[in-house]
Coordinates of C-alpha atoms and ligand atoms in Angstrom, one line a residue:
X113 CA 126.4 82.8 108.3
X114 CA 125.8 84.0 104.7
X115 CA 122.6 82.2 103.4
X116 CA 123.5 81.4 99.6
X117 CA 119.8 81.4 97.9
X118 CA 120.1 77.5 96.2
X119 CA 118.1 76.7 93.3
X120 CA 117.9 73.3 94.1
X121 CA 116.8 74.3 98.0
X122 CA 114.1 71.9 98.8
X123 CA 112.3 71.2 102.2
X124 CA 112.2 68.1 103.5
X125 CA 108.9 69.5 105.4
X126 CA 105.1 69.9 104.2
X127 CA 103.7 73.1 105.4
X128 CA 100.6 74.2 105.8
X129 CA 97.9 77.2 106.6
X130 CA 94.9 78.7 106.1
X131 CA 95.7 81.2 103.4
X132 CA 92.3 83.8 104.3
X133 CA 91.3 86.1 106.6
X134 CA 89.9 85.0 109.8
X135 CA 85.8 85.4 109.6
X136 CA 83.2 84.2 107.5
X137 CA 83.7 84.9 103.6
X138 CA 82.7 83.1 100.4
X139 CA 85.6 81.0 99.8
X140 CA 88.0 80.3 102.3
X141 CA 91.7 78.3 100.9
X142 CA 93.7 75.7 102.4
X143 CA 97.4 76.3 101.0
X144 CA 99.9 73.2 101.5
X145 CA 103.5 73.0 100.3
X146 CA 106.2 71.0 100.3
X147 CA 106.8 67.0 99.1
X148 CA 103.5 65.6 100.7
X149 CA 100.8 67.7 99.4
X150 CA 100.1 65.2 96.6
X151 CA 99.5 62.6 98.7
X152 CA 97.9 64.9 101.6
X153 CA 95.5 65.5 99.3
X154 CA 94.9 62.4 97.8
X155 CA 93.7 61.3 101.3
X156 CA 91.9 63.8 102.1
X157 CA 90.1 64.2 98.9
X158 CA 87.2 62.1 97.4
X159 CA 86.9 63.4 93.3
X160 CA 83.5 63.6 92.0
X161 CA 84.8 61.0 89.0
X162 CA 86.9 58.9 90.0
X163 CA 90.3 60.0 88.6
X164 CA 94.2 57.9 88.5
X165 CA 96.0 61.0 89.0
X166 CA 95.8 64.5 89.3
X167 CA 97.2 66.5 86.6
X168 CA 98.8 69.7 87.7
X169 CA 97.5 72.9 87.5
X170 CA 94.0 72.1 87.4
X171 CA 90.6 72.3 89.5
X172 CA 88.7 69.1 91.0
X173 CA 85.2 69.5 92.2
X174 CA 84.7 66.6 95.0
X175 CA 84.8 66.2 99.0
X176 CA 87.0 66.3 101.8
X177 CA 86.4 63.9 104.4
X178 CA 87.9 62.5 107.5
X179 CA 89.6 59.5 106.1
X180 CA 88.9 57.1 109.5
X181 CA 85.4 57.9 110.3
X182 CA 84.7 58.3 106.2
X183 CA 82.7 61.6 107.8
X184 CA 82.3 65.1 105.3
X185 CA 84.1 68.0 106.1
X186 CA 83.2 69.7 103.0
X187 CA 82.3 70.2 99.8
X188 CA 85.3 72.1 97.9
X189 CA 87.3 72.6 94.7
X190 CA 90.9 71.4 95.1
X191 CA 93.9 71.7 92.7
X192 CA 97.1 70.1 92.9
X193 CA 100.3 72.6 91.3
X194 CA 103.5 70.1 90.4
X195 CA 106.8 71.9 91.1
X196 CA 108.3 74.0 89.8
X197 CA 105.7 76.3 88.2
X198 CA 104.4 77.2 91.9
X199 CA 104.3 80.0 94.4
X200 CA 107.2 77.9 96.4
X201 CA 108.9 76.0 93.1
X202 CA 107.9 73.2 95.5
X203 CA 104.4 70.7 94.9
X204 CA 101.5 72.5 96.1
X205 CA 98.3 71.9 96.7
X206 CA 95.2 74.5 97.2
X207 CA 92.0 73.6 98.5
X208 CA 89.0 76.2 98.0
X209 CA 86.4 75.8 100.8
X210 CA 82.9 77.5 102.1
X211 CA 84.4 80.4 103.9
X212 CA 83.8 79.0 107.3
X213 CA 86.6 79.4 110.0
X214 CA 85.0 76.3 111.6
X215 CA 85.3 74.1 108.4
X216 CA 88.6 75.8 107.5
X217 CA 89.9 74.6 110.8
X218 CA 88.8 71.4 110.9
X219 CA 90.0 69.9 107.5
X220 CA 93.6 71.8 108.2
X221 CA 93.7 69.2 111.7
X222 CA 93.7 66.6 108.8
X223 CA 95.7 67.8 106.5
X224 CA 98.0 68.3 109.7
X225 CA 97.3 64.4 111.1
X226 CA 98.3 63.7 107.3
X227 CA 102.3 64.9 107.9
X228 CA 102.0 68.5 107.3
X229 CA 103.0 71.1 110.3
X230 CA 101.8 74.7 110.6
X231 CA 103.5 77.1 108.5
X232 CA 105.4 80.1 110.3
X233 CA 104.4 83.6 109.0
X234 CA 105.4 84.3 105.3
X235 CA 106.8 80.8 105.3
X236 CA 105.3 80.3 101.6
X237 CA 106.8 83.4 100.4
X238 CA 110.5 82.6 102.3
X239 CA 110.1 79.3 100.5
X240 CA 110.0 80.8 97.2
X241 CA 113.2 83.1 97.7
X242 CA 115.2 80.3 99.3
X243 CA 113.8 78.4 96.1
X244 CA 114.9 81.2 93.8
X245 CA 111.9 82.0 92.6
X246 CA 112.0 85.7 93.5
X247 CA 114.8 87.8 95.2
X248 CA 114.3 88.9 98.5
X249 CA 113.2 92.7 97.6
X250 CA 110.6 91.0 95.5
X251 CA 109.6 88.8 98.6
X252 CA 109.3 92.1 100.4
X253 CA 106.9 93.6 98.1
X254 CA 104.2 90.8 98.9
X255 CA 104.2 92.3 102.6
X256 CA 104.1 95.7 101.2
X257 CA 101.5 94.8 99.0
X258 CA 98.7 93.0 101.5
X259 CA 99.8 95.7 103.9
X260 CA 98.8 99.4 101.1
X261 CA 96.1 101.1 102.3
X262 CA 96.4 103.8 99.0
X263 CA 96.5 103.6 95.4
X264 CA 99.9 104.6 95.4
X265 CA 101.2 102.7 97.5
X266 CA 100.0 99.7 96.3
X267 CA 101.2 100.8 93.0
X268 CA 104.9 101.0 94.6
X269 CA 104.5 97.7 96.0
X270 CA 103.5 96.1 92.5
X271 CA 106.6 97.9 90.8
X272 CA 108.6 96.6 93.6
X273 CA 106.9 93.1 93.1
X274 CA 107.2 93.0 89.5
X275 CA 111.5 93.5 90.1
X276 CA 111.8 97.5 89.9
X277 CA 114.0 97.6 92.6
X278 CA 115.9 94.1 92.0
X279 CA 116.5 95.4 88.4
X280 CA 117.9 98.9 89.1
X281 CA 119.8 97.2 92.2
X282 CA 121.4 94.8 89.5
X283 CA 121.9 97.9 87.2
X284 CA 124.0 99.6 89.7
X285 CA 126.0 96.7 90.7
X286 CA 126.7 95.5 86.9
X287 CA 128.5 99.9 87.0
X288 CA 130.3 98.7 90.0
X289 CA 131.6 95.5 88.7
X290 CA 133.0 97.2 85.8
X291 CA 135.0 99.7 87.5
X292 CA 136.3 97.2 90.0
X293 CA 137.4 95.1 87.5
X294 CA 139.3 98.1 86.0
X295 CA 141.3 98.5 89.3
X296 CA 142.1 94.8 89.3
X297 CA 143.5 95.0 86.3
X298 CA 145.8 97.6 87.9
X299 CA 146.8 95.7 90.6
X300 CA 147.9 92.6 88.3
X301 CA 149.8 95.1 86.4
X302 CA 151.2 97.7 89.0
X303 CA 154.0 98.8 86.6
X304 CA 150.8 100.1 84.2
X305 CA 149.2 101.4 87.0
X306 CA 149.3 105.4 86.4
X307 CA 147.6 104.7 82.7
X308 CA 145.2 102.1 83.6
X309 CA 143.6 104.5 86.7
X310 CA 142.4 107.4 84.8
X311 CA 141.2 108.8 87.8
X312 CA 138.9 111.1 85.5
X313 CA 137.2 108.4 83.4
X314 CA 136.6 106.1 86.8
X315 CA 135.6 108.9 89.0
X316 CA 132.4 109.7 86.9
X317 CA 131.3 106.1 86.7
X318 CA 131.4 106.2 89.9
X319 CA 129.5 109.8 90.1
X320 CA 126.6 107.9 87.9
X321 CA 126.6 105.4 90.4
X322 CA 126.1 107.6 93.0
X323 CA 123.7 109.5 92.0
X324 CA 121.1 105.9 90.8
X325 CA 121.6 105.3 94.5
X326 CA 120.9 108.6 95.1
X327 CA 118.0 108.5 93.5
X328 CA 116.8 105.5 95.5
X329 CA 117.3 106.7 98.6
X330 CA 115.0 109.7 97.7
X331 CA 112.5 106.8 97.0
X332 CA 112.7 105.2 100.1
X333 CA 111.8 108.7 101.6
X334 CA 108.8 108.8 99.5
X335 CA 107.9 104.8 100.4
X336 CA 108.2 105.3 103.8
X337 CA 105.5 108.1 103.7
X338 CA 102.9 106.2 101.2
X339 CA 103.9 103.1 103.2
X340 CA 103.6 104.0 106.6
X341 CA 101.5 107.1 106.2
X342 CA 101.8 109.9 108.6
X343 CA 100.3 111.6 111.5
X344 CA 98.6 114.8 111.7
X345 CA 97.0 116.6 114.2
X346 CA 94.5 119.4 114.1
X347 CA 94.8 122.1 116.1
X348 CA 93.1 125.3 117.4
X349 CA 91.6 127.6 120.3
X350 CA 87.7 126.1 120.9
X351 CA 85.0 126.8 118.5
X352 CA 87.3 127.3 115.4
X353 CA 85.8 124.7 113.4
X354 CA 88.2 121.5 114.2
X355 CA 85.7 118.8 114.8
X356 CA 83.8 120.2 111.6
X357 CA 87.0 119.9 109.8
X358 CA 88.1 116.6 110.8
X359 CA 84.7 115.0 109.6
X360 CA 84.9 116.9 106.5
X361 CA 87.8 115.1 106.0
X362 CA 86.5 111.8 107.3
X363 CA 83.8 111.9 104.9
X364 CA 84.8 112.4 102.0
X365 CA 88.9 110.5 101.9
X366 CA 88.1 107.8 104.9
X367 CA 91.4 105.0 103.9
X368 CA 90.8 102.2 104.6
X369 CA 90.6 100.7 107.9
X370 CA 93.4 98.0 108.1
X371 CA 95.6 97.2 111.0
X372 CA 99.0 98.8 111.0
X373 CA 101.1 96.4 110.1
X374 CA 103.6 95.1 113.5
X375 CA 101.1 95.9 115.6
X376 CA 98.5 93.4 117.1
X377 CA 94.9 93.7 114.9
X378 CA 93.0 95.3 117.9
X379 CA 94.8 98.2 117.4
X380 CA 93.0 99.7 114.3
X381 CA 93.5 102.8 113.1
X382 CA 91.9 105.6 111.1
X383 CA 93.3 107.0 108.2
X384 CA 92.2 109.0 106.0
X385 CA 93.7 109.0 102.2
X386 CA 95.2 112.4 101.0
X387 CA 95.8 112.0 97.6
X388 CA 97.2 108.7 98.3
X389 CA 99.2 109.4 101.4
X390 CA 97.7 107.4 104.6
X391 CA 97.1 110.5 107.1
X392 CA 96.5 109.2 110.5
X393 CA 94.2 111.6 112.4
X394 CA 96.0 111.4 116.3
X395 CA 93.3 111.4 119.0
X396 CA 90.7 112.9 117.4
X397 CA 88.1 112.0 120.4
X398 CA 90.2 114.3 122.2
X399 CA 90.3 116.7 119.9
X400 CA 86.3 116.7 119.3
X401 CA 85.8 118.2 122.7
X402 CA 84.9 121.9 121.4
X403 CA 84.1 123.4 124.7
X404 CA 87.5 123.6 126.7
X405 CA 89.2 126.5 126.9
X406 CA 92.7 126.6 126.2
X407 CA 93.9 126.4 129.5
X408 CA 91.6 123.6 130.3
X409 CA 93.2 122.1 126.9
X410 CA 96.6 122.6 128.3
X411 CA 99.5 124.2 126.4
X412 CA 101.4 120.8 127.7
X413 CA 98.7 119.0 125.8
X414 CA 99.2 120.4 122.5
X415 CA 102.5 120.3 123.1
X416 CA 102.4 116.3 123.5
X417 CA 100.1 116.3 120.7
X418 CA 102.2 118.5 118.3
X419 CA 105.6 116.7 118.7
X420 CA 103.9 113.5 118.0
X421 CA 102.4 114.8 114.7
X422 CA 104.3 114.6 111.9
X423 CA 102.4 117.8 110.6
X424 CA 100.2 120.1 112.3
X425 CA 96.8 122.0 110.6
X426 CA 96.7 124.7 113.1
X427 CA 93.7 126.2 112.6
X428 CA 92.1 129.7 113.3
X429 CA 88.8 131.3 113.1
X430 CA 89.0 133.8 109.8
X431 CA 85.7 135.6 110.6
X432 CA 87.5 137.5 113.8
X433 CA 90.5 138.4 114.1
X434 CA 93.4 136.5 115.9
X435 CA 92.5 136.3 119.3
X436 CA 95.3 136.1 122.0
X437 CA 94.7 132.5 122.8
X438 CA 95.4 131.7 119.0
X439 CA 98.7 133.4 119.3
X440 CA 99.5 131.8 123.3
X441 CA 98.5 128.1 121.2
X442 CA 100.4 128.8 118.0
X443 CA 103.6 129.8 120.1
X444 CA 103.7 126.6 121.8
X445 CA 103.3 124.3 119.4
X446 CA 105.9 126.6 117.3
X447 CA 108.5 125.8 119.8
X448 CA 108.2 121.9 119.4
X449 CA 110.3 119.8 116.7
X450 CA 107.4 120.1 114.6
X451 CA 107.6 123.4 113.1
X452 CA 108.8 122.7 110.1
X453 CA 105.8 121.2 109.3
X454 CA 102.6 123.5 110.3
X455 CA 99.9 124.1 108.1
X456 CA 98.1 127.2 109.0
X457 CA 94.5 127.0 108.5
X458 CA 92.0 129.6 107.9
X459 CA 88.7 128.3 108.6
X460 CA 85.1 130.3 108.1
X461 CA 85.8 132.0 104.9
X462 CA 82.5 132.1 104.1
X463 CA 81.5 134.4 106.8
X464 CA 83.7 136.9 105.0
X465 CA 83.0 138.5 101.4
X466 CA 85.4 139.3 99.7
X467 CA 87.8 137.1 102.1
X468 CA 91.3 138.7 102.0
X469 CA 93.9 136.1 103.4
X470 CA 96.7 138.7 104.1
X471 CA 95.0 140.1 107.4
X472 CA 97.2 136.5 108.6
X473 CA 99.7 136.7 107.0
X474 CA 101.7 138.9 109.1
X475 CA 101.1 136.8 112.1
X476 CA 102.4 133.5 110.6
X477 CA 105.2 135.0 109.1
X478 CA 106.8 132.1 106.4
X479 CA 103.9 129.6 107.0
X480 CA 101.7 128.4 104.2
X481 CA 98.2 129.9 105.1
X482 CA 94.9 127.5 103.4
X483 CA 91.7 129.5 103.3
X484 CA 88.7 127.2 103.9
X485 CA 85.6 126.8 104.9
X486 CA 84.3 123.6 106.9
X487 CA 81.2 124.2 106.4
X488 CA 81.1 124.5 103.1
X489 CA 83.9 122.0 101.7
X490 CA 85.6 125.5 100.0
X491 CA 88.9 125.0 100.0
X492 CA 89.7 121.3 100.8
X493 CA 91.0 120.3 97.9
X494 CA 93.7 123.4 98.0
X495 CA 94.2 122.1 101.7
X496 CA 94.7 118.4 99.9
X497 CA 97.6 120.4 97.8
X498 CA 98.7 121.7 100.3
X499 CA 99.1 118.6 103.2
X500 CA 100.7 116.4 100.2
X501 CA 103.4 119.1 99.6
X502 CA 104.0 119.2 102.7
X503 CA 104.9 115.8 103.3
X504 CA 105.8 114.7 100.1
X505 CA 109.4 116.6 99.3
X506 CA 110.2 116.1 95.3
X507 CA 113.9 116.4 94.5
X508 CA 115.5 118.6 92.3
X509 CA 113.5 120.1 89.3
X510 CA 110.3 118.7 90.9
X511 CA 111.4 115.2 90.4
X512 CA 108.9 112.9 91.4
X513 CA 110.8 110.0 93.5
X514 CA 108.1 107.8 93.1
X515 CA 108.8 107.6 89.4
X516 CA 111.3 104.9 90.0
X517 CA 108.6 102.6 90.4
X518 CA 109.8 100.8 94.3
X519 CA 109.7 101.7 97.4
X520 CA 112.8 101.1 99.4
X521 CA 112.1 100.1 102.5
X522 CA 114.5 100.7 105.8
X523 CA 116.4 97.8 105.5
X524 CA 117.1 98.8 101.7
X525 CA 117.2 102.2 103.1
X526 CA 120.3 101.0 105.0
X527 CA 122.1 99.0 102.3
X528 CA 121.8 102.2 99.8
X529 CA 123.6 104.4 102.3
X530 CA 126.5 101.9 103.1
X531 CA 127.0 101.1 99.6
X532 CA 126.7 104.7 98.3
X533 CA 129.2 105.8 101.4
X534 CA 131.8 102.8 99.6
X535 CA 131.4 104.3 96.5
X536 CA 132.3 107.9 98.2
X537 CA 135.4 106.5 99.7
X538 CA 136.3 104.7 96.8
X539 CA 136.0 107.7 94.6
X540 CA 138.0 109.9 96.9
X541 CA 140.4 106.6 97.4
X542 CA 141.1 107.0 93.5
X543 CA 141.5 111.2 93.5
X544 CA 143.9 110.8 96.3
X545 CA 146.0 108.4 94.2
X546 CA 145.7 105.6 97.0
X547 CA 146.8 102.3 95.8
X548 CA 144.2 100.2 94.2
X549 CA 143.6 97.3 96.3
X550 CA 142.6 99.7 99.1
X551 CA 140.4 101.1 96.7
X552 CA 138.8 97.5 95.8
X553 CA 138.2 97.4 99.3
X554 CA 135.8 100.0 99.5
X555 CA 134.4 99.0 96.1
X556 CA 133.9 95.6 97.4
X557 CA 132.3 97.1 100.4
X558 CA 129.5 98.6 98.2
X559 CA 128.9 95.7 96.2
X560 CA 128.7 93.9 99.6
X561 CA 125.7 96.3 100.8
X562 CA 124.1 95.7 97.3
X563 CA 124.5 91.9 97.8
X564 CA 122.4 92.3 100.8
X565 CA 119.6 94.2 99.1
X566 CA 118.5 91.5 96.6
X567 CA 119.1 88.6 99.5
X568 CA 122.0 87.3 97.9
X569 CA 124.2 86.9 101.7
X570 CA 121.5 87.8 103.6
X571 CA 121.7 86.4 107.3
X572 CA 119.4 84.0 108.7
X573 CA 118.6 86.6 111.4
X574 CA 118.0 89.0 108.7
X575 CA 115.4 86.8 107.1
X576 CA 113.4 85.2 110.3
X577 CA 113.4 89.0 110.8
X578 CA 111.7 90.2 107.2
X579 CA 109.2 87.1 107.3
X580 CA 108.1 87.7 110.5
X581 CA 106.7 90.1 109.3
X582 CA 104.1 88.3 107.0
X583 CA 100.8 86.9 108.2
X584 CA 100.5 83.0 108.1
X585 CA 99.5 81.7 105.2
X586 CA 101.4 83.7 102.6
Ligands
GDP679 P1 85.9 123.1 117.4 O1 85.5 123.4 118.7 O2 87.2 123.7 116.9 O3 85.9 121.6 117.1 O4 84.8 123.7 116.4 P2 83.5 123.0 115.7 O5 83.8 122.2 114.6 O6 82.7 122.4 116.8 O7 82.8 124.3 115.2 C1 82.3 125.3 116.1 C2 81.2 126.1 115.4 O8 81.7 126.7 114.2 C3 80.1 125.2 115.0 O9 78.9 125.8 115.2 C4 80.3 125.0 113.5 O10 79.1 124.7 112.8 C5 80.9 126.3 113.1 N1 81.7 126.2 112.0 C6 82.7 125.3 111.7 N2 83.3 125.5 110.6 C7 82.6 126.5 110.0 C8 82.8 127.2 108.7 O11 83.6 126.9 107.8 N3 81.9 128.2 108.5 C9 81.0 128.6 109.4 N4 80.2 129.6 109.1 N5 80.8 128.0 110.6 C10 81.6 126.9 110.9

């Protein structure tokens, strides 16, 4: 059943969570919403000077204390936010406490005794969509946002936040509506038909349209990668200079460490930040162990590792020349799905003068070939270059997709393809002079699929499905 967003969508219920990380910290925040929180905290609370009522908006230093026994929980500053200038649009209340789980738990068992139940994850942020406060690709950015582990793709989450995508969703829609309400007017006035559907004029609005969805997908192929990050495996005979590279790279671009986000937090991962793209290093305790041979390594091993990289650094000793075991390694890897995206390495320059890289060339035929040397750090910034083109592919004229300032996600992802496909059938609908209200279907289609982007007739599946996502407390 289509969830309408309602402005006037209130809950009946008073949520509530701790708003910070687990762990010790200097503040930790108590975040309640919902029609009790005034009074919830009014309870709960004991003002330095004594005060009538709390005006809205603004920070009270006092206690909280456990109303029966009269016992202190803490010593805090609270604030009480009236509706509907709030993170929900409903009354909330914020209560800033010593970052102590201990405390943080115990005053949220009173805040619970006092008629508030525990907030699901992302309940806050689902609260201010069904409120109307933000759209749901808006509500999406928060998730994105807490969840960036680069500069850029924080940065995509922000634009995404501050209603980049909403906006340029709404743009697209506003083309659509104007050409379907061209073709209405042609059905109301069949006889008028052939004049009214210039087939011309209407097949390049819709060929603008096409190409700003277009445009978005292309963004939500460059999302996913400063989203999600990729993985990349390094690769070579023993002795090449692997484990040296992988902690040259360690050092100097170490991400972040943050749990991936759908996964549960003891599964932390390494990444390492190539200029901005989140480059997940895949076993590299495996990989550290320099004194296998290859066989010992197993050609089935590499092979494992290689289709589950989304690039591959394969890397070779330049101060010798190829050895056999180089080629017997490169050739299987070569075979995987993965080929596309080898990186050929050329490690130990500096035991060379005069380093000439097109002794390899002929043995990597088509492959981009990155002189460097470990040891060193020569090179690692070309290698940087060369790992982001790799993975990053820039559109025509070396359009940047990121430039449109979101990041679709895959549920966007999804929406952008089904609309764009409407628009396709609607345009060859109008070329093949079909009659117009089976055109309007197809148009409708598309401005169906847009609909769903911005949360307009979104499911309530769909949305238990993107808040689920959130951690409690946002
Ligand atoms: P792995 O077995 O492929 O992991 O290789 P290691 O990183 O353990 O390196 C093997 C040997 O090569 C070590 O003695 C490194 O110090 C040396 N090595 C690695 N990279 C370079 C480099 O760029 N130049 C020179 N001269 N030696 C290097």
């Amino acid at each position: 059943m289509p969830t309408a967003r309602d402005p006037a969508h209130t809950s009946e219920e008073t949520i509530a969570a701790i708003a910070t990380p687990p762990g010790a910290g200097g503040i930790g925040i108590i975040r309640i919403s919902g029609p009790l929180s005034r009074s919830i905290l009014s309870r709960l609370f004991t003002p330095r000077k004594p005060l009538s009522s709390f005006a809205s908006h603004r920070m009270y230093y006092g206690w909280m204390t456990e109303p029966e026994s009269g016992q202190l929980l803490d010593e805090v500053l609270a604030v009480f936010m009236e509706a509907p200038n709030t993170y929900t649009r409903e009354d909330v209340v914020e209560i800033h406490c010593h970052g102590s789980y201990l405390i943080l738990e115990q005053i949220l068992r009173q805040v619970f005794h006092s008629g508030a139940r525990p907030a699901q994850p992302g309940e806050f942020t689902k609260r201010a969509f069904l409120n109307g406060r933000i759209d749901l690709t808006r509500a999406e950015a928060v998730v994105d946002l807490l969840s960036a582990r680069t500069g850029p793709a924080l940065d995509l989450a922000f634009g995404q936040l501050q209603g980049h995508l909403h906006q340029q969703v709404m743009d697209i829609r506003e083309a659509l509506l104007g050409v379907r309400a061209v073709i209405e007017v042609a059905i109301d006035f069949p006889e008028d038909e052939a004049e009214i559907l210039d087939s011309a004029i209407l097949g390049n609005r819709l060929i603008a349209v096409e190409s700003a969805l277009q445009r978005l997908l292309a963004a939500a192929d460059h999302g996913k990668i400063f989203r999600e990050g990729i993985s990349a495996v390094i690769l070579g005979r023993p002795n090449v200079g692997k484990s040296s590279l992988l902690n040259t790279l360690l050092r100097e671009e170490r991400a972040l460490v943050t749990p991936v986000p759908g996964t549960t937090r003891d599964t932390i991962e390494e990444y390492v930040d190539i200029r901005g793209v989140p480059v997940r290093l895949i076993d590299t305790a495996g990989i550290r162990e320099t004194t296998e041979a290859v066989e010992e390594l197993g050609i089935q091993r590499a092979r494992a590792k290689s289709a589950e990289a989304d690039l591959i650094l394969f890397l070779v000793d330049g101060s010798v020349p190829l050895q056999e075991e180089d080629r017997t390694l490169y050739a299987s890897i070569n075979t995987t799905d993965c080929q596309g995206s080898v990186l050929v390495v050329i490690n130990k320059t500096d035991l060379v003068s005069g380093f000439d890289l097109t002794h390899f060339s002929g043995d990597f035929p088509g492959q981009t070939l990155v002189p460097i040397s470990a040891r060193n750090h020569d090179g690692i910034d070309a290698l940087r270059d060369a790992v982001f083109a790799a993975v990053v592919s820039r559109g025509e004229g070396g359009l940047n997709p990121g430039d449109v300032g979101c990041a679709p996600n895959v549920r966007h992802r999804a929406a952008l393809d089904a609309a764009l496909e409407g628009c396709l059938r609607a345009r060859k609908g109008l070329e093949g002079n079909q009659p117009p209200d089976l055109v309007a279907v197809d148009l409708q289609a598309a401005l169906g699929s847009l609909a769903d982007i911005v949360g307009e007739t979104t499911t309530e599946d769909m949305l238990d499905m993107i808040f689920e996502r959130f951690c409690i407390g946002k």
